[in-house]
Coordinates of C-alpha atoms in Angstrom, one line a residue:
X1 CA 13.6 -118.9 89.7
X2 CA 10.9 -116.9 90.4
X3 CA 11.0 -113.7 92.8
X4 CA 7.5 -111.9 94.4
X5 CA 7.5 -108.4 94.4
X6 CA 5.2 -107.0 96.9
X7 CA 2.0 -106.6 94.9
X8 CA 2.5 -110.3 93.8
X9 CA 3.9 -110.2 90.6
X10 CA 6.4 -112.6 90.3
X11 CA 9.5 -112.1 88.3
X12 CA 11.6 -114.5 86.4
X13 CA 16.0 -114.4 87.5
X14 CA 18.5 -116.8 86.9
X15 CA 21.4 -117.7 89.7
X16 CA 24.7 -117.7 89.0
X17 CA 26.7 -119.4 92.3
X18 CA 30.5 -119.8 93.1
X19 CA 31.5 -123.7 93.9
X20 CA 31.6 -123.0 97.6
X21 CA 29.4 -123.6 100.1
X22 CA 30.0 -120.4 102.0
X23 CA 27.6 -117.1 101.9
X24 CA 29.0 -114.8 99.6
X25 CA 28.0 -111.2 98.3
X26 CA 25.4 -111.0 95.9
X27 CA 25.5 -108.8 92.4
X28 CA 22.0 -108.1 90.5
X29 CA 21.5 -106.9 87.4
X30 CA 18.3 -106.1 86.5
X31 CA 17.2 -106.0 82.7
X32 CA 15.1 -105.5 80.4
X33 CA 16.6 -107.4 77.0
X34 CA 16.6 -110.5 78.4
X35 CA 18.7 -112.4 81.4
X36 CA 19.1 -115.8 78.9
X37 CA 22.4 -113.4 76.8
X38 CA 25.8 -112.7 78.2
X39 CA 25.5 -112.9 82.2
X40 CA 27.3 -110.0 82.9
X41 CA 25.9 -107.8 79.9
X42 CA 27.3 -106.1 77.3
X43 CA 30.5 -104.6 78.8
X44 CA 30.7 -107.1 82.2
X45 CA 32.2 -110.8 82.1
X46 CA 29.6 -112.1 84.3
X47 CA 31.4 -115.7 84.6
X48 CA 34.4 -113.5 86.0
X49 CA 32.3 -112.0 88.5
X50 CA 31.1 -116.0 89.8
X51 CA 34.9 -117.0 89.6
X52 CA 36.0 -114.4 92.0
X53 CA 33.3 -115.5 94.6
X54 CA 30.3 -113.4 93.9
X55 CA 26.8 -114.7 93.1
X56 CA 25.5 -113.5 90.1
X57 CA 21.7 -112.7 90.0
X58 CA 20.1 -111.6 86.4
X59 CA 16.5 -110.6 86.1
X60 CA 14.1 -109.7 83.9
X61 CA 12.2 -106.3 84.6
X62 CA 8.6 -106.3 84.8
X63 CA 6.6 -107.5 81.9
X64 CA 9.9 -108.5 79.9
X65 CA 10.5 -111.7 78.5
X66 CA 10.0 -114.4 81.5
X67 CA 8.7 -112.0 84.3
X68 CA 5.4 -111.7 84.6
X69 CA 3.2 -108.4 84.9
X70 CA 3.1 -105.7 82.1
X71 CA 5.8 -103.5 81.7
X72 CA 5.7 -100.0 81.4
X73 CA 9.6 -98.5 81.2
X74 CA 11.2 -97.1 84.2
X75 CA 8.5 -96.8 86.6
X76 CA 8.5 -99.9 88.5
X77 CA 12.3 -100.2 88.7
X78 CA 12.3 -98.5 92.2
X79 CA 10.3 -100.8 93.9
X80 CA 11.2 -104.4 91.8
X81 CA 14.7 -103.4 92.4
X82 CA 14.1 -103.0 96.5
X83 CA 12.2 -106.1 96.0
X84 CA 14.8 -108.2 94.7
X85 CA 17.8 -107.1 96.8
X86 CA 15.4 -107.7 100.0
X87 CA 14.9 -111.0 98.8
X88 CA 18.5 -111.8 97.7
X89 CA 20.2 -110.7 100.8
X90 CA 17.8 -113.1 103.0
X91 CA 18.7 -116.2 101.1
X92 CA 20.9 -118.6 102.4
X93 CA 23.5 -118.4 100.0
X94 CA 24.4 -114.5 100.6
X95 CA 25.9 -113.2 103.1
X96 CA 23.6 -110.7 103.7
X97 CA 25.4 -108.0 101.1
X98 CA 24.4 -106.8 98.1
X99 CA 25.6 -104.9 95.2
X100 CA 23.9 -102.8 91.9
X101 CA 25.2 -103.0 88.3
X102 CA 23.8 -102.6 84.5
X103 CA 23.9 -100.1 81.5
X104 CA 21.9 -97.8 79.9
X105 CA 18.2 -98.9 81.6
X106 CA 19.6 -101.1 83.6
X107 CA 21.9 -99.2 85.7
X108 CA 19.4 -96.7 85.8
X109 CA 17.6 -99.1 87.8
X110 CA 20.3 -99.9 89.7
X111 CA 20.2 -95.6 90.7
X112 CA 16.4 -96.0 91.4
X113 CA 16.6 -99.0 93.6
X114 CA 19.6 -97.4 95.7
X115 CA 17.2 -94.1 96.2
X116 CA 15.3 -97.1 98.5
X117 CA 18.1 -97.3 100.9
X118 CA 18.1 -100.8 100.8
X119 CA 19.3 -102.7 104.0
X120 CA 22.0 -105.1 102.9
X121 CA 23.1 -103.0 99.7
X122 CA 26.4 -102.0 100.1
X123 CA 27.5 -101.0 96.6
X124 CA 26.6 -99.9 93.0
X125 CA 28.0 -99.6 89.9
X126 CA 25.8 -97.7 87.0
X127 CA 27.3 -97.8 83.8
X128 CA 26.7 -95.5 80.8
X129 CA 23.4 -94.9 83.0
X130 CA 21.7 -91.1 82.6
X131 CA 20.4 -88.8 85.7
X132 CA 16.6 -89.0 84.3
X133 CA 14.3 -90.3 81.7
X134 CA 13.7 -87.0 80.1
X135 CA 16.2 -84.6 79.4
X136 CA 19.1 -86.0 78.0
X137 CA 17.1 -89.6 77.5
X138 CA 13.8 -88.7 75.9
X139 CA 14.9 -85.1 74.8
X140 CA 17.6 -82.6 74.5
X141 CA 17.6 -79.0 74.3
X142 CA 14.0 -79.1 73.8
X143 CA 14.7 -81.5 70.5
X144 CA 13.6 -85.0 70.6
X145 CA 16.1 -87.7 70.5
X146 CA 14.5 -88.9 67.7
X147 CA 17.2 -91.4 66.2
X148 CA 18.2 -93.3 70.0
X149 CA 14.5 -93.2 70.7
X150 CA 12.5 -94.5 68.0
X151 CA 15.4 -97.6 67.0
X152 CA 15.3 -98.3 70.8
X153 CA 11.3 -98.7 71.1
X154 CA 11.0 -100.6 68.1
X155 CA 14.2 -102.8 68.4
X156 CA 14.9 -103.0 71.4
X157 CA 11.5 -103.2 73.4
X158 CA 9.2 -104.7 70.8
X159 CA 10.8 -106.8 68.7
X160 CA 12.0 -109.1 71.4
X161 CA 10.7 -109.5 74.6
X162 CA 7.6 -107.7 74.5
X163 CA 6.0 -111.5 73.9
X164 CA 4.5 -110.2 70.0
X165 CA 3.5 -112.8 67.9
X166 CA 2.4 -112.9 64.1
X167 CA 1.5 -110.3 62.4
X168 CA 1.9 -107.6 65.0
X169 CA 5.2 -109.0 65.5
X170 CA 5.8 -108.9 61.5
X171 CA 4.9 -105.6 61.6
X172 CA 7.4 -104.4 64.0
X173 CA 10.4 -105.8 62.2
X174 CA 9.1 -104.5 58.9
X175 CA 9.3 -100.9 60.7
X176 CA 13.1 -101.8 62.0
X177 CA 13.4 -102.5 58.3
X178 CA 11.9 -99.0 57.0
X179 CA 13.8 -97.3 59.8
X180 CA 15.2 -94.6 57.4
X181 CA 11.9 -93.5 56.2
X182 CA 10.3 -93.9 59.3
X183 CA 13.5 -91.2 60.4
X184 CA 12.0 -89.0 57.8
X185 CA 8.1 -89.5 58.4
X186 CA 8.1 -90.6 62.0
X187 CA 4.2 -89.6 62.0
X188 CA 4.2 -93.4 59.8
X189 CA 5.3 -95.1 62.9
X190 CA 2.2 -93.8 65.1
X191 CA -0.1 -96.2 64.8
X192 CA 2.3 -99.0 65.4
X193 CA 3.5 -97.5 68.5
X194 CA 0.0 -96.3 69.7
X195 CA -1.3 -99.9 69.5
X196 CA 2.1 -101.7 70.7
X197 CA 4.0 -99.1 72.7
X198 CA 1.1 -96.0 74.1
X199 CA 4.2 -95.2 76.2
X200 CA 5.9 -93.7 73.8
X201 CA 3.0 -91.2 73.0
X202 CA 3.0 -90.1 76.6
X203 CA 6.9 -89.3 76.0
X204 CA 5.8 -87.1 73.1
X205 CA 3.3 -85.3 75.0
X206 CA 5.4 -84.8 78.5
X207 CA 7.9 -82.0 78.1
X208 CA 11.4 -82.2 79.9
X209 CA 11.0 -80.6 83.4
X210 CA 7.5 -81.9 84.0
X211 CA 5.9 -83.7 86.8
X212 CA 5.6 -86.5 84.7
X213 CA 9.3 -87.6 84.6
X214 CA 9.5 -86.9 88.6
X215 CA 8.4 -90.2 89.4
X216 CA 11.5 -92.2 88.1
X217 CA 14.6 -89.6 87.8
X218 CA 17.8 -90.8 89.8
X219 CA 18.4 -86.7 90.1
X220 CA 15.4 -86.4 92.4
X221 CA 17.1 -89.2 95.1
X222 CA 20.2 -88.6 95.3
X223 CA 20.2 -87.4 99.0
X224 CA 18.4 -90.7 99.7
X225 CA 21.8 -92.6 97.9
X226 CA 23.8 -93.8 101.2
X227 CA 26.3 -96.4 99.1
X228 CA 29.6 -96.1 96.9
X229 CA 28.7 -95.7 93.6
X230 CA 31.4 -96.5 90.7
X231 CA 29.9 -94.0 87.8
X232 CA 31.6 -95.2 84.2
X233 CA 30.7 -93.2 80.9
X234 CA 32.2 -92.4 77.6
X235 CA 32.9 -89.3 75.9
X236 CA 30.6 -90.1 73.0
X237 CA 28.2 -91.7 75.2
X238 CA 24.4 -90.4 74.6
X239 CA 24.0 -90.0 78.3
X240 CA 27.2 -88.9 79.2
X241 CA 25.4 -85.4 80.7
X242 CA 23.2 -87.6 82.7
X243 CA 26.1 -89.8 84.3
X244 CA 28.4 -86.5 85.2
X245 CA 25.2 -84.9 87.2
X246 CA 24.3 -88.6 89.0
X247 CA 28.5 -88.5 89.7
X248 CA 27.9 -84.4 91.1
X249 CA 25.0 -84.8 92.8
X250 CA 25.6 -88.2 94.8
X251 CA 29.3 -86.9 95.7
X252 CA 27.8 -84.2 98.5
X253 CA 25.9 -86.5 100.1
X254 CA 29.0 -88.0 101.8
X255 CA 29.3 -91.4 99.9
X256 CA 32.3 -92.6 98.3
X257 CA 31.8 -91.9 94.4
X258 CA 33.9 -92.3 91.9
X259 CA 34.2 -91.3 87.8
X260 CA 35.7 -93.0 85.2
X261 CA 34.9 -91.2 81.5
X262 CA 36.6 -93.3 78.1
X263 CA 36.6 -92.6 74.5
X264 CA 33.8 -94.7 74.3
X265 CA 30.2 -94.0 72.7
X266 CA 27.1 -96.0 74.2
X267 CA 27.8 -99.2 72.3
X268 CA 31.9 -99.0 72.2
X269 CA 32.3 -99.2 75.7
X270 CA 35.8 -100.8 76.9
X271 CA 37.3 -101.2 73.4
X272 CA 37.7 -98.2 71.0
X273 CA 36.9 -96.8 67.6
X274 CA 38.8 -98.5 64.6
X275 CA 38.6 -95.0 62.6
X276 CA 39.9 -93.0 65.5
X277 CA 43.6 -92.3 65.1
X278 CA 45.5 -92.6 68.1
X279 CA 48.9 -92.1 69.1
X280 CA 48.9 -95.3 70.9
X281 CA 48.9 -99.1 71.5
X282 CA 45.4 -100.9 71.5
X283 CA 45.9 -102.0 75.0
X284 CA 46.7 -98.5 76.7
X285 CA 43.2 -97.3 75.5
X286 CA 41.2 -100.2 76.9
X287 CA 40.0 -100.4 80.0
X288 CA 39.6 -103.8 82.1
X289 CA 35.5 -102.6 82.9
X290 CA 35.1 -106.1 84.6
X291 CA 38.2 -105.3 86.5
X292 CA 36.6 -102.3 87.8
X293 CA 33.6 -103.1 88.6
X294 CA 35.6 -106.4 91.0
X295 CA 37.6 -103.3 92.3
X296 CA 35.0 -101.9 93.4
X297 CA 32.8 -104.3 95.0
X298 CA 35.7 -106.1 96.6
X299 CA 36.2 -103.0 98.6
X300 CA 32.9 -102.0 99.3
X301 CA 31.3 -105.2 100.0
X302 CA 33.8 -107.2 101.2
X303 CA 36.6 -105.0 102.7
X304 CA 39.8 -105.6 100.6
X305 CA 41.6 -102.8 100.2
X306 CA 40.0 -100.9 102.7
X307 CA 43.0 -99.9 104.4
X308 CA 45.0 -98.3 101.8
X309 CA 44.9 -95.2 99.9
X310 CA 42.2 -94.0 98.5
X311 CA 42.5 -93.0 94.7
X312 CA 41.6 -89.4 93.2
X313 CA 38.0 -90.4 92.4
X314 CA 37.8 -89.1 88.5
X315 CA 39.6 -91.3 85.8
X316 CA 39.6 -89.3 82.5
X317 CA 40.8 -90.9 78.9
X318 CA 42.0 -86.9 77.5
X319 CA 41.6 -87.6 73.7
X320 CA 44.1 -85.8 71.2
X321 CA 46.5 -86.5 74.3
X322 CA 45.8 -90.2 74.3
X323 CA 46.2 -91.0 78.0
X324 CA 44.5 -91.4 81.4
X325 CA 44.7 -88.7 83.7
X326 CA 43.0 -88.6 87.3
X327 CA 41.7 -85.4 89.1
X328 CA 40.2 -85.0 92.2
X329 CA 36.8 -83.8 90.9
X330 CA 34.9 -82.7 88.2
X331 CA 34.0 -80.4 87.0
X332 CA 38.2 -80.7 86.6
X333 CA 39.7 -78.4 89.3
X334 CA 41.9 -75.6 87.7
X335 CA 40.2 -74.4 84.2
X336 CA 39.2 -71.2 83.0
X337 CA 37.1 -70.3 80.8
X338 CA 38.7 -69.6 77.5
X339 CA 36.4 -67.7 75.1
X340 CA 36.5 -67.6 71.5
X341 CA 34.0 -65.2 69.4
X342 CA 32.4 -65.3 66.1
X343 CA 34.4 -62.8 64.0
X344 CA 33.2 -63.1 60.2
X345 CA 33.7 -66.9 59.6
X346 CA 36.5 -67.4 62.1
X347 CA 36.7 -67.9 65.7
X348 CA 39.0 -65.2 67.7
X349 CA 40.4 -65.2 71.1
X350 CA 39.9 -62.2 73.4
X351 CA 37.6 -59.2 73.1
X352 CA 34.4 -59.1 70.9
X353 CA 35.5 -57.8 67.6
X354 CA 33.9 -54.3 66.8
X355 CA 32.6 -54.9 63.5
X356 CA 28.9 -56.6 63.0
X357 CA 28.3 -59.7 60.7
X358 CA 25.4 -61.9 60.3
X359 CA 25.0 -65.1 57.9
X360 CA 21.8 -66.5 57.0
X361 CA 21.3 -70.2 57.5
X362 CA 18.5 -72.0 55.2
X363 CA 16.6 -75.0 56.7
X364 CA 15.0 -77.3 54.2
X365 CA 12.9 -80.0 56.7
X366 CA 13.8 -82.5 53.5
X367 CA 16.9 -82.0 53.3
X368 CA 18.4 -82.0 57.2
X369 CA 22.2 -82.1 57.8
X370 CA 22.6 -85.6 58.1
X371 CA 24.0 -86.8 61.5
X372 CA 27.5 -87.9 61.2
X373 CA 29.3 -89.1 64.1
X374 CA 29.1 -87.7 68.0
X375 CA 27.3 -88.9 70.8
X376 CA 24.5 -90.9 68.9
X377 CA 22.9 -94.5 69.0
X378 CA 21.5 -95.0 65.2
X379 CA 21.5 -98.4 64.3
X380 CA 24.9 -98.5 62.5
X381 CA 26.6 -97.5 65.9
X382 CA 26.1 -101.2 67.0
X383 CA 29.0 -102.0 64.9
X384 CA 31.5 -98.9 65.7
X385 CA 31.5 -97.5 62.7
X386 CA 29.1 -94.9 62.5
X387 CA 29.2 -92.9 66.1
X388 CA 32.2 -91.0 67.5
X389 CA 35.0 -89.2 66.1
X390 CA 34.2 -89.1 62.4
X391 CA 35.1 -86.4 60.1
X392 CA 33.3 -83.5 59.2
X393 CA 34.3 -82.9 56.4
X394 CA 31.5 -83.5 54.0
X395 CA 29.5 -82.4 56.2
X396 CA 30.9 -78.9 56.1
X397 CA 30.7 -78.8 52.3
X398 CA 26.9 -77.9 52.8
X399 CA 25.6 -74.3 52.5
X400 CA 23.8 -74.9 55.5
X401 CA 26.4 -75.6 57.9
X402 CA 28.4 -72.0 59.0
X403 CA 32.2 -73.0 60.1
X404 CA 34.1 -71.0 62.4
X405 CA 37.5 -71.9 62.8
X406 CA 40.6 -70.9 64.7
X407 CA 44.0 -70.0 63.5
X408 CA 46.7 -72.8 64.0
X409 CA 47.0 -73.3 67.3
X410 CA 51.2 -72.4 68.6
X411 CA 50.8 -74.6 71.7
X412 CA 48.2 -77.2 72.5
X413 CA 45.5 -76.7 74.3
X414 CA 43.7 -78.7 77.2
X415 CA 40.1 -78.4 77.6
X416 CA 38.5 -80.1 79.9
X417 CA 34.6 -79.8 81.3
X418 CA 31.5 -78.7 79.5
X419 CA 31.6 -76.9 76.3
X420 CA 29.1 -73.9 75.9
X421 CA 28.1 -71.8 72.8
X422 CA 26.3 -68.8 73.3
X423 CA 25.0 -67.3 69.7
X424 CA 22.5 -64.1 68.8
X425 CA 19.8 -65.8 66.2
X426 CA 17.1 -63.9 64.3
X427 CA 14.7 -67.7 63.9
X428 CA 12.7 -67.9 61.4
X429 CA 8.5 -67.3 62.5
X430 CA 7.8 -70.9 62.2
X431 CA 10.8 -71.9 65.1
X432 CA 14.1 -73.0 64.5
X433 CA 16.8 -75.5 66.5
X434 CA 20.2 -73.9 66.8
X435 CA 22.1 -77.1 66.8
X436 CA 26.8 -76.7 67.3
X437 CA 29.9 -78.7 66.7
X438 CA 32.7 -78.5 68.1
X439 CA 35.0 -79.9 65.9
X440 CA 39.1 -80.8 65.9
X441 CA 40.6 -79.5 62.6
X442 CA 44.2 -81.4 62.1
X443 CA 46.7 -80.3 59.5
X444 CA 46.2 -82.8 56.9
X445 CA 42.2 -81.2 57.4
X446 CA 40.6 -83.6 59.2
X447 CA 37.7 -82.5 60.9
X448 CA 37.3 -84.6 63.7
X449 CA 34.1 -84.1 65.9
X450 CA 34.0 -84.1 69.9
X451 CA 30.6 -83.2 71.0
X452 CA 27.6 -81.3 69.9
X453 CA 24.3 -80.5 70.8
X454 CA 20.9 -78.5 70.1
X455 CA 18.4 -75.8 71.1
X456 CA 15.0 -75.9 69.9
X457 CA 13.3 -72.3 69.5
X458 CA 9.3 -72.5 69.5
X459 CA 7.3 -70.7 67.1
X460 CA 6.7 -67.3 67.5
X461 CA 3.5 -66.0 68.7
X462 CA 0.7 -64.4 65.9
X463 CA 0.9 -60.8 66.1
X464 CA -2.5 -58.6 67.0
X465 CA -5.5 -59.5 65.5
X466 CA -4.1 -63.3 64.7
X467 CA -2.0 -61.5 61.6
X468 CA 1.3 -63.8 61.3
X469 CA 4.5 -62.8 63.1
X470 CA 6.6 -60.7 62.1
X471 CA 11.0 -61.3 61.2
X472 CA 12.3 -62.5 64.8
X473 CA 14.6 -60.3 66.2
X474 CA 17.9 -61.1 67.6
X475 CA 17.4 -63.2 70.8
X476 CA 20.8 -64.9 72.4
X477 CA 20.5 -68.6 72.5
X478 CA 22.9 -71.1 74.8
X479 CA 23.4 -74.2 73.3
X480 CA 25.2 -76.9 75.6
X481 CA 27.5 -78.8 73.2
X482 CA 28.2 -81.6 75.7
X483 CA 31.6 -82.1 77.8
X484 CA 35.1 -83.4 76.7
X485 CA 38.6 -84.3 77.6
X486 CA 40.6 -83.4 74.7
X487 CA 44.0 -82.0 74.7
X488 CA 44.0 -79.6 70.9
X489 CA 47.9 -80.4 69.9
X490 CA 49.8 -77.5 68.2
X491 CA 49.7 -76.9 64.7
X492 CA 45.6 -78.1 65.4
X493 CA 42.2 -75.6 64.9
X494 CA 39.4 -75.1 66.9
X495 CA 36.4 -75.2 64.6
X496 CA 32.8 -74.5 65.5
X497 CA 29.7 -75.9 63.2
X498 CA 26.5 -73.9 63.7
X499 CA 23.3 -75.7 61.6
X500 CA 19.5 -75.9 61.6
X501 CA 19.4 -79.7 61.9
X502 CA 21.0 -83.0 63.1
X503 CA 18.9 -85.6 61.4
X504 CA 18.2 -87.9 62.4
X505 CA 19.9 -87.2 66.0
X506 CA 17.4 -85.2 66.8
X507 CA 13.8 -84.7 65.5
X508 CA 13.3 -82.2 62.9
X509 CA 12.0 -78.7 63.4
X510 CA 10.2 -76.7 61.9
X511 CA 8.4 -79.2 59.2
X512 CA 8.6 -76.3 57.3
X513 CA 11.4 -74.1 55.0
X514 CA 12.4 -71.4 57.2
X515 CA 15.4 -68.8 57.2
X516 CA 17.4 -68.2 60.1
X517 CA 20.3 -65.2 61.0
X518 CA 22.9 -65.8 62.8
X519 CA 24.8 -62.7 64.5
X520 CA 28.2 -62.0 65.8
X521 CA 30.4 -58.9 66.5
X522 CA 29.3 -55.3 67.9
X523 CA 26.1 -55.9 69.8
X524 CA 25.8 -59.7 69.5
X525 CA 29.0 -61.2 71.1
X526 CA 28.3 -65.0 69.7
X527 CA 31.0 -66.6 71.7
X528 CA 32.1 -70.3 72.0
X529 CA 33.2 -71.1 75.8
X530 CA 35.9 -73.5 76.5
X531 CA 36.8 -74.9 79.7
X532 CA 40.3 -74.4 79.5
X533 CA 42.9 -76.5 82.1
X534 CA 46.2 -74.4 82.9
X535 CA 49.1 -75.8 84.5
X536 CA 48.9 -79.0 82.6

């Protein structure tokens, strides 16, 4: 079927109807990789949805596969989304309510349409879904997000559904093909995406923070978001910053809002990681997502359950534990920060040590520290095996990774919330990133990762006269490593990985060999904060 939007456009949806002949509730899902695949999406049983009396509407964005106009990502999605749910509620079929779902683009739709208030929408459920199209999308820490963002344009966005045809169409898949090198020499990719995608240039050229990004960010509505929302993430999710903010800055407004945070990455969502060791049956770390998401619409726009208790709105999966836990917020009431400093190559509790140390770190732009694991979404993370929890421990072979570890640890330790590392770095005159692990080191010396992130330091300015700066001096540097659940069992160390790169994670900076000094002890307290949870 085809639905107007108010400038005329008309965009393409298919119906999905229960076998009654009542009104019923409506779900939409709006998309942009095509409404002919699984009904519900990647992570939803659509079919489910149907059985249990909802209709199911699924429809292509703007300019995407069936729907006519020309798309141009996330700024329409406001105004198509209002569109459709003002249609759908005043069909015949509905009953005049209406709820939100999707991941990744697609519930950040489903965030931008709710900023509308909507009359009929009662509900919404984003899923894996970031707080804006910039920083922690397009960028992070001043890095690009080189590895999600390229793969995504080219695979995602051009090679189906953008209507190519011969050799434009050859081209694109011989680019997915040469995505390695094109990791390496993204400047070989330009012309492509100038002719095919000119959006992506104007990503490249806005900054995070500017006006630009204003004009589709969930962050700047969320005092116009009047419904429920049902926020669900994963620990080594690649916009797992972006859906704690949407779950922190909705709650105040007054709405029911609720958190639910797995050992999931962006494409293991539900089900788990076959290299991850857990203490536990299959089953127990699942999660019935559909389930949820029924949960929560049957309550909202239908009324069931509305009389009894209300659950404590954050679900957390606490990895190295191995179990659900609920709290009545985040960030998790009842933590403290728990600071461990530099010292030499190891990481120490309590006061700054006395004694001074730096370490040089060498970047080499052809020879990055390859990514390995974490919070990415390179190609191979469509089949599990190469995002996550994976070991380290190659990785830390190279003399351009610095380890800080922990002794043993006596008792475990619970740390839950955002993980911050604060470091003193001389950067080399031609920039640097600062990028940080924070790593689980068991006793058999497994290095297990749990989150990391980057800084990007600009080049410094010429000295008088134009004459080329001079050694940078020590200037402190906060890198935000991501958040985690993650309970450090005894016997366990904390280890911290400070590097120049994350390639292809992030974008590669300088294009040049540069030196850079990291400092801890005396008057450069490089400290790792931990958000630690006491009482249990």
């Amino acid at each position: 079927m085809k639905i107007p939007m108010r400038d005329g456009v008309l965009l393409s949806a298919d119906l999905y109807r229960p076998r009654t002949a009542e009104a019923v509730p409506v779900l939409v899902r709006r998309t942009p990789y095509g409404k002919a695949g699984s009904s519900g999406g990647a992570s939803v049983d659509g079919l489910r949805l149907v059985r249990s009396g909802y209709a199911l509407l699924v429809q292509d964005v703007r300019g995407r596969f069936a729907s006519g106009g020309t798309f141009e990502p996330y700024w329409n999605e406001a105004a198509d989304g209002a569109d459709t749910v003002a249609w759908a509620v005043g069909q015949p079929w509905c009953d005049g309510s209406a709820g939100l779902f999707g991941r990744s683009y697609e519930g950040m739709a489903a965030l931008l349409a709710a900023g509308e208030r909507l009359p009929g929408l009662g509900a919404i459920a984003p899923h894996v879904a970031g707080s804006g199209f910039d920083e922690g999308w397009t960028r992070q820490g001043g890095a690009l997000q080189l590895g999600f963002l390229l793969y995504w344009v080219l695979y995602d966005l051009l090679l189906s559904g953008a209507r190519l045809t011969g050799p434009e169409l050859a081209e694109v898949a011989d680019a997915v093909d040469r995505i390695d090198a094109l990791y390496a020499d993204p400047s070989a990719a330009a012309d492509l995406l100038d002719r095919l995608a000119p959006y992506y240039r104007e990503w490249l050229e806005h900054p995070s923070g500017h006006p630009y990004w204003k004009r589709a960010a969930p962050r700047e509505t969320y005092t116009s978001i009047n419904v429920p929302v049902l926020n669900l993430t994963g620990w080594y999710d690649i916009f797992l910053n972006g859906a704690l903010e949407n779950y922190r800055g909705i709650r105040p407004q007054g709405v029911e809002t609720s958190l639910v945070v797995g050992p999931w990455s962006h494409c293991v969502t539900g089900g788990i990681f076959p290299q991850r060791r857990y203490g536990l049956a299959a089953d127990e770390r699942e999660l019935d997502v559909t389930g949820l998401h029924l949960a929560h619409f049957d309550r909202h726009l239908r009324g069931r359950g509305a009389g009894a208790a209300v659950p404590e709105p954050v679900r957390l999966f606490l990895t190295g534990a191995d179990e659900w836990r609920s709290f009545p917020d985040w960030p998790v009431p009842g933590t403290e920060q728990y600071v461990l400093h530099l010292d030499g190559r190891r990481l120490t509790p309590g006061a700054a040590p006395r004694a001074a140390g730096r370490d040089t770190v060498r970047h080499d732009p052809a020879d990055p520290v390859p990514t390995t694991g974490g919070a990415t979404a390179l190609p191979g993370q469509f089949t599990g095996g190469d995002c996550g929890p994976l070991d380290q421990r190659e990785v830390e072979r190279r003399a351009d990774v610095l380890c800080f570890t922990d002794a043993p640890l006596t008792a475990p330790l619970t740390v839950v919330g955002d993980i911050v590392l604060t470091v003193y770095v001389s950067p080399d005159p031609a920039g640097a990133d600062v990028t940080g692990k924070l790593v689980d080191v068991g006793p058999d010396g497994r290095a297990e990762l749990l989150c990391d992130g980057v800084q990007r330091l600009e080049p410094a300015a010429p000295g008088p006269g134009g004459a080329p700066p001079g050694p940078g001096r020590p200037v402190e540097v906060t890198v935000r490593l991501g958040a985690i659940g993650h309970v450090f069992r005894a016997g366990h160390r904390v280890r911290l990985e400070v590097a120049a790169s994350n390639a292809p994670r992030f974008d590669v900076h300088p294009r040049v060999i540069a030196h850079h000094v990291v400092h801890h002890g005396g008057d450069h307290p490089s400290r790792l904060l931990l958000p630690r949870l006491t009482g249990g």
